[in-house]
């Protein structure tokens, strides 16, 4: 799902034709590596992914060397890579500092690191619903804490995404192998504001979940008056179903561009591809996504016509006076 924006940044700054080796730390379902295998077959591609249940689509791809282990445990035998790609993986590390050092060590001088992690400040959203502090996330990053880590290594910053409310995204180039000692005098210390942020999140999320029955009634009323498709079937949709008691029997369809490749049914309803929709049967779309709302709105109107009514799920929160 992050492939398109990732490629946009990398292709602007990195000449993929001139590099030879790529390491994907946390290669997941292999979207990035499979794309490179098709578009740049000269590349030596290595993926590290410990989850055996999500690698079927590329475990036997002869263009990709798959290491089924955690990055901390991976034996790379002195190899180096000219591009390292890692999306939503460093928050799972037992030690982020050790992981940063290992990634820096296996990155060739002049090589590039594309790094993305969840942005903890997303919990300040007035309409926050999901549990952010899940068990398998051992580290939680802010822009300040990521910069603290990066300041220890001789990186040149090529790109830093500042508009994305959900992710912290960086593209860096390794200038040399120099590693610096931490300097507490210059490092960002956000303890007080982060503690306040977490306490505010707990209060806000609790009020929001309590208000979801009213939100669900408003959505059900809307569904009863329109031919509605719900677009997005992951955690936001799941929370709305569980806490808001959505009446899915009256929904025309629930669609998700990616999830339906891996999950057939969510909350008792079959998940379909968006291209299964037609303007003859759908006049309204409710989008259950934050980061991709604008892209989904554009795609929905291309698919269903400019007159289709597209609503973000938070439209119904505001109508229900959810927590401010």
PDB file of C-alpha atoms in Angstrom:
ATOM      1  CA  UNK A   1       0.000   0.000   0.000  1.00  0.00           C
ATOM      2  CA  UNK A   2       2.997   2.290   0.483  1.00  0.00           C
ATOM      3  CA  UNK A   3       4.669   1.260  -2.770  1.00  0.00           C
ATOM      4  CA  UNK A   4       3.600   4.201  -4.928  1.00  0.00           C
ATOM      5  CA  UNK A   5       4.682   7.037  -2.586  1.00  0.00           C
ATOM      6  CA  UNK A   6       7.870   5.138  -1.744  1.00  0.00           C
ATOM      7  CA  UNK A   7       8.865   4.761  -5.382  1.00  0.00           C
ATOM      8  CA  UNK A   8       8.102   8.407  -6.042  1.00  0.00           C
ATOM      9  CA  UNK A   9      10.672   9.489  -3.436  1.00  0.00           C
ATOM     10  CA  UNK A  10      13.301   6.899  -4.326  1.00  0.00           C
ATOM     11  CA  UNK A  11      13.127   7.457  -8.076  1.00  0.00           C
ATOM     12  CA  UNK A  12      13.547  11.195  -7.599  1.00  0.00           C
ATOM     13  CA  UNK A  13      16.797  10.771  -5.647  1.00  0.00           C
ATOM     14  CA  UNK A  14      18.276   7.389  -6.586  1.00  0.00           C
ATOM     15  CA  UNK A  15      19.398   6.143 -10.003  1.00  0.00           C
ATOM     16  CA  UNK A  16      18.241   2.549  -9.719  1.00  0.00           C
ATOM     17  CA  UNK A  17      20.005   1.666 -12.967  1.00  0.00           C
ATOM     18  CA  UNK A  18      23.392   2.487 -11.441  1.00  0.00           C
ATOM     19  CA  UNK A  19      23.136   0.466  -8.221  1.00  0.00           C
ATOM     20  CA  UNK A  20      23.566  -3.291  -7.868  1.00  0.00           C
ATOM     21  CA  UNK A  21      22.162  -4.422  -4.522  1.00  0.00           C
ATOM     22  CA  UNK A  22      19.035  -3.825  -2.430  1.00  0.00           C
ATOM     23  CA  UNK A  23      18.141  -5.019   1.070  1.00  0.00           C
ATOM     24  CA  UNK A  24      14.532  -4.838   2.253  1.00  0.00           C
ATOM     25  CA  UNK A  25      14.339  -5.001   6.061  1.00  0.00           C
ATOM     26  CA  UNK A  26      10.857  -6.259   6.854  1.00  0.00           C
ATOM     27  CA  UNK A  27       9.963  -7.154   3.285  1.00  0.00           C
ATOM     28  CA  UNK A  28       6.423  -8.174   4.288  1.00  0.00           C
ATOM     29  CA  UNK A  29       4.504  -9.423   1.233  1.00  0.00           C
ATOM     30  CA  UNK A  30       7.294  -8.363  -1.075  1.00  0.00           C
ATOM     31  CA  UNK A  31       5.583  -5.512  -2.910  1.00  0.00           C
ATOM     32  CA  UNK A  32       8.776  -3.467  -3.151  1.00  0.00           C
ATOM     33  CA  UNK A  33      11.108  -6.317  -4.077  1.00  0.00           C
ATOM     34  CA  UNK A  34       8.702  -7.839  -6.592  1.00  0.00           C
ATOM     35  CA  UNK A  35       8.358  -4.454  -8.277  1.00  0.00           C
ATOM     36  CA  UNK A  36      12.141  -4.086  -8.511  1.00  0.00           C
ATOM     37  CA  UNK A  37      12.546  -7.654  -9.775  1.00  0.00           C
ATOM     38  CA  UNK A  38      10.237  -6.810 -12.670  1.00  0.00           C
ATOM     39  CA  UNK A  39      11.452  -3.284 -13.398  1.00  0.00           C
ATOM     40  CA  UNK A  40      15.206  -3.646 -12.699  1.00  0.00           C
ATOM     41  CA  UNK A  41      16.169  -7.306 -13.214  1.00  0.00           C
ATOM     42  CA  UNK A  42      19.887  -6.559 -12.856  1.00  0.00           C
ATOM     43  CA  UNK A  43      19.526  -5.903  -9.120  1.00  0.00           C
ATOM     44  CA  UNK A  44      20.636  -8.303  -6.396  1.00  0.00           C
ATOM     45  CA  UNK A  45      17.562  -8.350  -4.150  1.00  0.00           C
ATOM     46  CA  UNK A  46      17.527  -9.576  -0.550  1.00  0.00           C
ATOM     47  CA  UNK A  47      14.483  -9.529   1.711  1.00  0.00           C
ATOM     48  CA  UNK A  48      14.355 -10.140   5.462  1.00  0.00           C
ATOM     49  CA  UNK A  49      10.931 -11.214   6.738  1.00  0.00           C
ATOM     50  CA  UNK A  50      10.288 -13.469   9.762  1.00  0.00           C
ATOM     51  CA  UNK A  51       6.550 -14.059   9.199  1.00  0.00           C
ATOM     52  CA  UNK A  52       6.148 -17.314   7.211  1.00  0.00           C
ATOM     53  CA  UNK A  53       2.461 -16.682   6.488  1.00  0.00           C
ATOM     54  CA  UNK A  54       2.922 -13.653   4.239  1.00  0.00           C
ATOM     55  CA  UNK A  55       5.797 -14.647   1.946  1.00  0.00           C
ATOM     56  CA  UNK A  56       4.104 -17.244  -0.279  1.00  0.00           C
ATOM     57  CA  UNK A  57       3.847 -14.815  -3.197  1.00  0.00           C
ATOM     58  CA  UNK A  58       7.624 -14.464  -3.488  1.00  0.00           C
ATOM     59  CA  UNK A  59       9.353 -17.171  -1.440  1.00  0.00           C
ATOM     60  CA  UNK A  60      10.158 -19.072  -4.664  1.00  0.00           C
ATOM     61  CA  UNK A  61      10.934 -16.030  -6.806  1.00  0.00           C
ATOM     62  CA  UNK A  62      14.411 -16.740  -8.235  1.00  0.00           C
ATOM     63  CA  UNK A  63      15.168 -13.008  -8.432  1.00  0.00           C
ATOM     64  CA  UNK A  64      14.741 -12.524  -4.663  1.00  0.00           C
ATOM     65  CA  UNK A  65      16.819 -14.019  -1.855  1.00  0.00           C
ATOM     66  CA  UNK A  66      14.520 -14.338   1.153  1.00  0.00           C
ATOM     67  CA  UNK A  67      15.918 -14.606   4.693  1.00  0.00           C
ATOM     68  CA  UNK A  68      13.142 -15.797   6.990  1.00  0.00           C
ATOM     69  CA  UNK A  69      14.427 -14.332  10.226  1.00  0.00           C
ATOM     70  CA  UNK A  70      14.423 -11.100  12.179  1.00  0.00           C
ATOM     71  CA  UNK A  71      16.861  -8.424  11.082  1.00  0.00           C
ATOM     72  CA  UNK A  72      18.616  -8.559  14.455  1.00  0.00           C
ATOM     73  CA  UNK A  73      19.330 -12.264  13.886  1.00  0.00           C
ATOM     74  CA  UNK A  74      20.157 -12.129  10.178  1.00  0.00           C
ATOM     75  CA  UNK A  75      23.645 -13.257   9.173  1.00  0.00           C
ATOM     76  CA  UNK A  76      24.780 -11.152   6.241  1.00  0.00           C
ATOM     77  CA  UNK A  77      28.411 -12.357   6.168  1.00  0.00           C
ATOM     78  CA  UNK A  78      30.085  -9.054   5.436  1.00  0.00           C
ATOM     79  CA  UNK A  79      27.746  -8.149   2.573  1.00  0.00           C
ATOM     80  CA  UNK A  80      26.904  -4.544   1.845  1.00  0.00           C
ATOM     81  CA  UNK A  81      23.996  -2.971  -0.015  1.00  0.00           C
ATOM     82  CA  UNK A  82      23.629   0.209  -2.011  1.00  0.00           C
ATOM     83  CA  UNK A  83      19.965   0.682  -1.119  1.00  0.00           C
ATOM     84  CA  UNK A  84      18.240  -0.365   2.102  1.00  0.00           C
ATOM     85  CA  UNK A  85      14.467  -0.099   2.262  1.00  0.00           C
ATOM     86  CA  UNK A  86      12.535  -0.479   5.514  1.00  0.00           C
ATOM     87  CA  UNK A  87       8.886   0.387   6.049  1.00  0.00           C
ATOM     88  CA  UNK A  88       7.124  -0.058   9.406  1.00  0.00           C
ATOM     89  CA  UNK A  89       9.736  -2.426  10.806  1.00  0.00           C
ATOM     90  CA  UNK A  90      12.016  -0.509  13.188  1.00  0.00           C
ATOM     91  CA  UNK A  91       9.158  -0.131  15.678  1.00  0.00           C
ATOM     92  CA  UNK A  92       9.270  -3.940  16.057  1.00  0.00           C
ATOM     93  CA  UNK A  93      12.970  -4.120  16.933  1.00  0.00           C
ATOM     94  CA  UNK A  94      14.119  -5.288  20.353  1.00  0.00           C
ATOM     95  CA  UNK A  95      16.672  -2.462  20.238  1.00  0.00           C
ATOM     96  CA  UNK A  96      16.221   0.320  17.720  1.00  0.00           C
ATOM     97  CA  UNK A  97      19.749   1.569  18.389  1.00  0.00           C
ATOM     98  CA  UNK A  98      21.264  -1.834  17.615  1.00  0.00           C
ATOM     99  CA  UNK A  99      19.109  -2.083  14.477  1.00  0.00           C
ATOM    100  CA  UNK A 100      20.140   1.378  13.262  1.00  0.00           C
ATOM    101  CA  UNK A 101      23.796   0.504  13.815  1.00  0.00           C
ATOM    102  CA  UNK A 102      23.478  -2.807  11.970  1.00  0.00           C
ATOM    103  CA  UNK A 103      21.662  -1.171   9.037  1.00  0.00           C
ATOM    104  CA  UNK A 104      24.316   1.551   8.898  1.00  0.00           C
ATOM    105  CA  UNK A 105      27.104  -1.035   8.921  1.00  0.00           C
ATOM    106  CA  UNK A 106      25.683  -3.059   5.996  1.00  0.00           C
ATOM    107  CA  UNK A 107      24.913   0.061   3.958  1.00  0.00           C
ATOM    108  CA  UNK A 108      27.690   0.814   1.480  1.00  0.00           C
ATOM    109  CA  UNK A 109      29.377   4.221   1.604  1.00  0.00           C
ATOM    110  CA  UNK A 110      27.351   6.444  -0.699  1.00  0.00           C
ATOM    111  CA  UNK A 111      24.388   4.082  -0.339  1.00  0.00           C
ATOM    112  CA  UNK A 112      20.809   5.069   0.412  1.00  0.00           C
ATOM    113  CA  UNK A 113      18.499   4.274   3.334  1.00  0.00           C
ATOM    114  CA  UNK A 114      14.751   4.656   2.839  1.00  0.00           C
ATOM    115  CA  UNK A 115      13.151   4.535   6.284  1.00  0.00           C
ATOM    116  CA  UNK A 116       9.530   4.830   7.346  1.00  0.00           C
ATOM    117  CA  UNK A 117       7.991   4.293  10.788  1.00  0.00           C
ATOM    118  CA  UNK A 118       4.597   5.176  12.304  1.00  0.00           C
ATOM    119  CA  UNK A 119       4.309   8.746  13.559  1.00  0.00           C
ATOM    120  CA  UNK A 120       3.236   8.686  17.206  1.00  0.00           C
ATOM    121  CA  UNK A 121       1.669  12.152  16.970  1.00  0.00           C
ATOM    122  CA  UNK A 122      -1.177  10.579  15.015  1.00  0.00           C
ATOM    123  CA  UNK A 123      -2.702   9.743  18.419  1.00  0.00           C
ATOM    124  CA  UNK A 124      -3.526  13.442  18.875  1.00  0.00           C
ATOM    125  CA  UNK A 125      -6.334  13.135  16.305  1.00  0.00           C
ATOM    126  CA  UNK A 126      -9.684  14.241  17.726  1.00  0.00           C
ATOM    127  CA  UNK A 127     -11.324  11.165  16.184  1.00  0.00           C
ATOM    128  CA  UNK A 128      -8.748   8.562  17.253  1.00  0.00           C
ATOM    129  CA  UNK A 129     -10.324   5.108  17.620  1.00  0.00           C
ATOM    130  CA  UNK A 130      -7.748   2.356  17.263  1.00  0.00           C
ATOM    131  CA  UNK A 131      -5.339   1.089  19.903  1.00  0.00           C
ATOM    132  CA  UNK A 132      -2.005   2.573  18.873  1.00  0.00           C
ATOM    133  CA  UNK A 133       0.209   0.962  21.510  1.00  0.00           C
ATOM    134  CA  UNK A 134      -0.077  -2.638  20.353  1.00  0.00           C
ATOM    135  CA  UNK A 135       2.063  -5.389  21.847  1.00  0.00           C
ATOM    136  CA  UNK A 136       4.306  -6.059  18.852  1.00  0.00           C
ATOM    137  CA  UNK A 137       5.359  -2.402  18.609  1.00  0.00           C
ATOM    138  CA  UNK A 138       8.263  -2.120  21.026  1.00  0.00           C
ATOM    139  CA  UNK A 139       9.308   1.413  20.041  1.00  0.00           C
ATOM    140  CA  UNK A 140       7.220   4.487  19.256  1.00  0.00           C
ATOM    141  CA  UNK A 141       8.819   7.313  17.329  1.00  0.00           C
ATOM    142  CA  UNK A 142       8.360  11.046  17.043  1.00  0.00           C
ATOM    143  CA  UNK A 143      10.222  13.257  14.604  1.00  0.00           C
ATOM    144  CA  UNK A 144      12.514  14.297  17.451  1.00  0.00           C
ATOM    145  CA  UNK A 145      13.399  10.766  18.542  1.00  0.00           C
ATOM    146  CA  UNK A 146      14.100   9.606  14.986  1.00  0.00           C
ATOM    147  CA  UNK A 147      16.388  12.586  14.482  1.00  0.00           C
ATOM    148  CA  UNK A 148      18.181  11.664  17.708  1.00  0.00           C
ATOM    149  CA  UNK A 149      18.967   8.218  16.299  1.00  0.00           C
ATOM    150  CA  UNK A 150      19.992   9.524  12.879  1.00  0.00           C
ATOM    151  CA  UNK A 151      22.286  12.148  14.412  1.00  0.00           C
ATOM    152  CA  UNK A 152      24.587   9.342  15.579  1.00  0.00           C
ATOM    153  CA  UNK A 153      25.470   8.372  12.011  1.00  0.00           C
ATOM    154  CA  UNK A 154      27.070  10.217   9.114  1.00  0.00           C
ATOM    155  CA  UNK A 155      23.972  10.550   6.943  1.00  0.00           C
ATOM    156  CA  UNK A 156      23.043  13.209   4.420  1.00  0.00           C
ATOM    157  CA  UNK A 157      19.307  13.931   4.501  1.00  0.00           C
ATOM    158  CA  UNK A 158      17.876  13.793   0.972  1.00  0.00           C
ATOM    159  CA  UNK A 159      14.158  13.734   1.780  1.00  0.00           C
ATOM    160  CA  UNK A 160      11.974  14.130   4.857  1.00  0.00           C
ATOM    161  CA  UNK A 161       8.210  13.916   4.477  1.00  0.00           C
ATOM    162  CA  UNK A 162       6.523  16.638   6.546  1.00  0.00           C
ATOM    163  CA  UNK A 163       2.907  16.506   5.329  1.00  0.00           C
ATOM    164  CA  UNK A 164       2.043  12.903   6.227  1.00  0.00           C
ATOM    165  CA  UNK A 165       0.160  12.777   9.529  1.00  0.00           C
ATOM    166  CA  UNK A 166       0.570   9.016   9.950  1.00  0.00           C
ATOM    167  CA  UNK A 167       4.178   8.244   9.025  1.00  0.00           C
ATOM    168  CA  UNK A 168       7.720   9.528   9.469  1.00  0.00           C
ATOM    169  CA  UNK A 169       9.535   9.040   6.170  1.00  0.00           C
ATOM    170  CA  UNK A 170      13.199   9.704   5.404  1.00  0.00           C
ATOM    171  CA  UNK A 171      15.596   9.077   2.542  1.00  0.00           C
ATOM    172  CA  UNK A 172      19.243   9.327   3.580  1.00  0.00           C
ATOM    173  CA  UNK A 173      22.626   8.852   1.942  1.00  0.00           C
ATOM    174  CA  UNK A 174      25.567   7.409   3.881  1.00  0.00           C
ATOM    175  CA  UNK A 175      28.525   9.763   3.598  1.00  0.00           C
ATOM    176  CA  UNK A 176      31.034   7.703   5.576  1.00  0.00           C
ATOM    177  CA  UNK A 177      31.243   5.011   8.230  1.00  0.00           C
ATOM    178  CA  UNK A 178      31.584   7.518  11.070  1.00  0.00           C
ATOM    179  CA  UNK A 179      29.500   6.736  14.168  1.00  0.00           C
ATOM    180  CA  UNK A 180      29.122   9.432  16.813  1.00  0.00           C
ATOM    181  CA  UNK A 181      28.617   9.121  20.565  1.00  0.00           C
ATOM    182  CA  UNK A 182      25.269  10.390  21.884  1.00  0.00           C
ATOM    183  CA  UNK A 183      25.357  14.026  22.975  1.00  0.00           C
ATOM    184  CA  UNK A 184      22.548  14.533  25.462  1.00  0.00           C
ATOM    185  CA  UNK A 185      23.104  18.287  25.425  1.00  0.00           C
ATOM    186  CA  UNK A 186      22.012  18.537  21.784  1.00  0.00           C
ATOM    187  CA  UNK A 187      19.496  15.695  21.623  1.00  0.00           C
ATOM    188  CA  UNK A 188      15.783  16.364  21.677  1.00  0.00           C
ATOM    189  CA  UNK A 189      14.094  15.501  25.012  1.00  0.00           C
ATOM    190  CA  UNK A 190      10.314  15.243  24.601  1.00  0.00           C
ATOM    191  CA  UNK A 191       9.451  13.330  27.763  1.00  0.00           C
ATOM    192  CA  UNK A 192       7.009  15.850  29.248  1.00  0.00           C
ATOM    193  CA  UNK A 193       5.101  16.588  26.045  1.00  0.00           C
ATOM    194  CA  UNK A 194       4.996  12.918  25.074  1.00  0.00           C
ATOM    195  CA  UNK A 195       3.577  11.955  28.473  1.00  0.00           C
ATOM    196  CA  UNK A 196       0.866  14.585  28.059  1.00  0.00           C
ATOM    197  CA  UNK A 197       0.194  13.345  24.525  1.00  0.00           C
ATOM    198  CA  UNK A 198      -0.323   9.755  25.712  1.00  0.00           C
ATOM    199  CA  UNK A 199      -2.618  10.783  28.564  1.00  0.00           C
ATOM    200  CA  UNK A 200      -4.694  12.885  26.185  1.00  0.00           C
ATOM    201  CA  UNK A 201      -4.918   9.956  23.779  1.00  0.00           C
ATOM    202  CA  UNK A 202      -6.251   7.625  26.478  1.00  0.00           C
ATOM    203  CA  UNK A 203      -8.986  10.062  27.461  1.00  0.00           C
ATOM    204  CA  UNK A 204      -9.964  10.952  23.897  1.00  0.00           C
ATOM    205  CA  UNK A 205     -10.052   7.391  22.628  1.00  0.00           C
ATOM    206  CA  UNK A 206     -12.197   6.274  25.565  1.00  0.00           C
ATOM    207  CA  UNK A 207     -14.774   8.988  24.887  1.00  0.00           C
ATOM    208  CA  UNK A 208     -14.755   8.273  21.175  1.00  0.00           C
ATOM    209  CA  UNK A 209     -15.352   4.545  21.578  1.00  0.00           C
ATOM    210  CA  UNK A 210     -18.219   5.279  23.966  1.00  0.00           C
ATOM    211  CA  UNK A 211     -19.799   7.553  21.344  1.00  0.00           C
ATOM    212  CA  UNK A 212     -19.613   5.037  18.503  1.00  0.00           C
ATOM    213  CA  UNK A 213     -23.120   3.660  19.012  1.00  0.00           C
ATOM    214  CA  UNK A 214     -24.474   7.057  18.018  1.00  0.00           C
ATOM    215  CA  UNK A 215     -22.072   7.193  15.073  1.00  0.00           C
ATOM    216  CA  UNK A 216     -23.216   3.726  13.985  1.00  0.00           C
ATOM    217  CA  UNK A 217     -26.863   4.798  14.071  1.00  0.00           C
ATOM    218  CA  UNK A 218     -26.079   7.788  11.848  1.00  0.00           C
ATOM    219  CA  UNK A 219     -24.198   5.609   9.357  1.00  0.00           C
ATOM    220  CA  UNK A 220     -27.011   3.031   9.359  1.00  0.00           C
ATOM    221  CA  UNK A 221     -29.551   5.790   8.735  1.00  0.00           C
ATOM    222  CA  UNK A 222     -27.457   7.047   5.809  1.00  0.00           C
ATOM    223  CA  UNK A 223     -27.075   3.511   4.425  1.00  0.00           C
ATOM    224  CA  UNK A 224     -30.838   3.070   4.606  1.00  0.00           C
ATOM    225  CA  UNK A 225     -31.380   6.103   2.365  1.00  0.00           C
ATOM    226  CA  UNK A 226     -28.598   5.531  -0.183  1.00  0.00           C
ATOM    227  CA  UNK A 227     -26.916   2.783  -2.201  1.00  0.00           C
ATOM    228  CA  UNK A 228     -23.685   2.671  -0.212  1.00  0.00           C
ATOM    229  CA  UNK A 229     -20.357   0.927  -0.675  1.00  0.00           C
ATOM    230  CA  UNK A 230     -17.829   0.990   2.155  1.00  0.00           C
ATOM    231  CA  UNK A 231     -14.252   1.377   0.875  1.00  0.00           C
ATOM    232  CA  UNK A 232     -11.578   0.115   3.271  1.00  0.00           C
ATOM    233  CA  UNK A 233     -11.986  -3.050   5.335  1.00  0.00           C
ATOM    234  CA  UNK A 234      -9.168  -2.985   7.874  1.00  0.00           C
ATOM    235  CA  UNK A 235      -9.036  -1.725  11.457  1.00  0.00           C
ATOM    236  CA  UNK A 236     -11.203   1.408  11.127  1.00  0.00           C
ATOM    237  CA  UNK A 237     -13.961  -0.633   9.495  1.00  0.00           C
ATOM    238  CA  UNK A 238     -13.553  -3.349  12.118  1.00  0.00           C
ATOM    239  CA  UNK A 239     -13.893  -0.877  14.996  1.00  0.00           C
ATOM    240  CA  UNK A 240     -16.983   0.709  13.439  1.00  0.00           C
ATOM    241  CA  UNK A 241     -18.556  -2.743  13.134  1.00  0.00           C
ATOM    242  CA  UNK A 242     -17.702  -3.868  16.657  1.00  0.00           C
ATOM    243  CA  UNK A 243     -18.507  -0.663  18.535  1.00  0.00           C
ATOM    244  CA  UNK A 244     -20.958   1.021  16.148  1.00  0.00           C
ATOM    245  CA  UNK A 245     -23.077  -2.023  15.226  1.00  0.00           C
ATOM    246  CA  UNK A 246     -23.090  -1.270  11.499  1.00  0.00           C
ATOM    247  CA  UNK A 247     -25.950  -2.884   9.591  1.00  0.00           C
ATOM    248  CA  UNK A 248     -23.951  -4.532   6.832  1.00  0.00           C
ATOM    249  CA  UNK A 249     -27.005  -6.291   5.376  1.00  0.00           C
ATOM    250  CA  UNK A 250     -28.040  -3.002   3.770  1.00  0.00           C
ATOM    251  CA  UNK A 251     -24.600  -2.099   2.415  1.00  0.00           C
ATOM    252  CA  UNK A 252     -24.182  -2.757  -1.319  1.00  0.00           C
ATOM    253  CA  UNK A 253     -20.570  -3.883  -0.915  1.00  0.00           C
ATOM    254  CA  UNK A 254     -17.423  -3.600   1.173  1.00  0.00           C
ATOM    255  CA  UNK A 255     -14.327  -3.160  -0.994  1.00  0.00           C
ATOM    256  CA  UNK A 256     -10.609  -3.033  -0.324  1.00  0.00           C
ATOM    257  CA  UNK A 257      -7.964  -2.806  -3.039  1.00  0.00           C
ATOM    258  CA  UNK A 258      -5.376  -4.933  -1.218  1.00  0.00           C
ATOM    259  CA  UNK A 259      -6.937  -6.780   1.708  1.00  0.00           C
ATOM    260  CA  UNK A 260      -9.191  -8.962  -0.426  1.00  0.00           C
ATOM    261  CA  UNK A 261      -6.084 -10.651  -1.849  1.00  0.00           C
ATOM    262  CA  UNK A 262      -5.453 -12.131   1.599  1.00  0.00           C
ATOM    263  CA  UNK A 263      -8.765 -12.117   3.494  1.00  0.00           C
ATOM    264  CA  UNK A 264     -12.088 -13.237   2.011  1.00  0.00           C
ATOM    265  CA  UNK A 265     -14.504 -12.203   4.764  1.00  0.00           C
ATOM    266  CA  UNK A 266     -14.389  -9.478   7.434  1.00  0.00           C
ATOM    267  CA  UNK A 267     -17.128  -9.134  10.059  1.00  0.00           C
ATOM    268  CA  UNK A 268     -19.288 -11.591   8.144  1.00  0.00           C
ATOM    269  CA  UNK A 269     -19.245  -9.783   4.793  1.00  0.00           C
ATOM    270  CA  UNK A 270     -17.287 -10.708   1.678  1.00  0.00           C
ATOM    271  CA  UNK A 271     -14.545  -8.262   0.703  1.00  0.00           C
ATOM    272  CA  UNK A 272     -14.437  -7.329  -2.980  1.00  0.00           C
ATOM    273  CA  UNK A 273     -12.130  -5.418  -5.309  1.00  0.00           C
ATOM    274  CA  UNK A 274     -13.156  -1.801  -5.989  1.00  0.00           C
ATOM    275  CA  UNK A 275     -13.536  -2.513  -9.703  1.00  0.00           C
ATOM    276  CA  UNK A 276     -16.509  -4.739  -8.853  1.00  0.00           C
ATOM    277  CA  UNK A 277     -18.545  -1.583  -8.177  1.00  0.00           C
ATOM    278  CA  UNK A 278     -20.686   0.109 -10.805  1.00  0.00           C
ATOM    279  CA  UNK A 279     -22.556   3.451 -10.848  1.00  0.00           C
ATOM    280  CA  UNK A 280     -25.776   1.562 -11.543  1.00  0.00           C
ATOM    281  CA  UNK A 281     -25.764   0.047  -8.051  1.00  0.00           C
ATOM    282  CA  UNK A 282     -23.726   2.548  -5.960  1.00  0.00           C
ATOM    283  CA  UNK A 283     -24.468   6.237  -5.451  1.00  0.00           C
ATOM    284  CA  UNK A 284     -22.431   6.823  -2.271  1.00  0.00           C
ATOM    285  CA  UNK A 285     -19.105   5.685  -0.837  1.00  0.00           C
ATOM    286  CA  UNK A 286     -17.995   5.802   2.801  1.00  0.00           C
ATOM    287  CA  UNK A 287     -14.195   5.713   3.047  1.00  0.00           C
ATOM    288  CA  UNK A 288     -12.730   3.938   6.088  1.00  0.00           C
ATOM    289  CA  UNK A 289      -9.161   5.170   5.666  1.00  0.00           C
ATOM    290  CA  UNK A 290      -7.188   8.164   6.858  1.00  0.00           C
ATOM    291  CA  UNK A 291      -3.936   8.214   4.908  1.00  0.00           C
ATOM    292  CA  UNK A 292      -5.502   7.231   1.576  1.00  0.00           C
ATOM    293  CA  UNK A 293      -8.756   9.178   1.699  1.00  0.00           C
ATOM    294  CA  UNK A 294      -7.906  11.634  -1.084  1.00  0.00           C
ATOM    295  CA  UNK A 295      -6.547   8.896  -3.351  1.00  0.00           C
ATOM    296  CA  UNK A 296      -9.611   6.714  -2.745  1.00  0.00           C
ATOM    297  CA  UNK A 297     -11.963   9.639  -3.380  1.00  0.00           C
ATOM    298  CA  UNK A 298     -10.259  10.284  -6.716  1.00  0.00           C
ATOM    299  CA  UNK A 299     -10.361   6.603  -7.667  1.00  0.00           C
ATOM    300  CA  UNK A 300     -14.013   6.272  -6.619  1.00  0.00           C
ATOM    301  CA  UNK A 301     -15.023   9.170  -8.862  1.00  0.00           C
ATOM    302  CA  UNK A 302     -13.006   7.801 -11.768  1.00  0.00           C
ATOM    303  CA  UNK A 303     -14.742   4.452 -11.307  1.00  0.00           C
ATOM    304  CA  UNK A 304     -18.276   5.578 -10.443  1.00  0.00           C
ATOM    305  CA  UNK A 305     -18.503   9.020 -12.031  1.00  0.00           C
ATOM    306  CA  UNK A 306     -18.080  12.526 -10.708  1.00  0.00           C
ATOM    307  CA  UNK A 307     -21.582  12.577  -9.231  1.00  0.00           C
ATOM    308  CA  UNK A 308     -20.928   9.796  -6.738  1.00  0.00           C
ATOM    309  CA  UNK A 309     -21.139  11.043  -3.154  1.00  0.00           C
ATOM    310  CA  UNK A 310     -17.904  10.297  -1.258  1.00  0.00           C
ATOM    311  CA  UNK A 311     -17.798  10.616   2.544  1.00  0.00           C
ATOM    312  CA  UNK A 312     -14.973  10.167   5.022  1.00  0.00           C
ATOM    313  CA  UNK A 313     -15.985   8.109   8.035  1.00  0.00           C
ATOM    314  CA  UNK A 314     -15.204  11.057  10.325  1.00  0.00           C
ATOM    315  CA  UNK A 315     -18.029  13.034   8.687  1.00  0.00           C
ATOM    316  CA  UNK A 316     -20.377  10.941  10.813  1.00  0.00           C
ATOM    317  CA  UNK A 317     -18.229  11.502  13.908  1.00  0.00           C
ATOM    318  CA  UNK A 318     -18.559  15.248  13.556  1.00  0.00           C
ATOM    319  CA  UNK A 319     -22.296  14.938  13.133  1.00  0.00           C
ATOM    320  CA  UNK A 320     -22.364  12.953  16.369  1.00  0.00           C
ATOM    321  CA  UNK A 321     -20.213  15.517  18.232  1.00  0.00           C
ATOM    322  CA  UNK A 322     -17.383  13.152  18.954  1.00  0.00           C
ATOM    323  CA  UNK A 323     -14.630  14.167  21.364  1.00  0.00           C
ATOM    324  CA  UNK A 324     -12.809  17.381  20.526  1.00  0.00           C
TER     325      UNK A 324
END
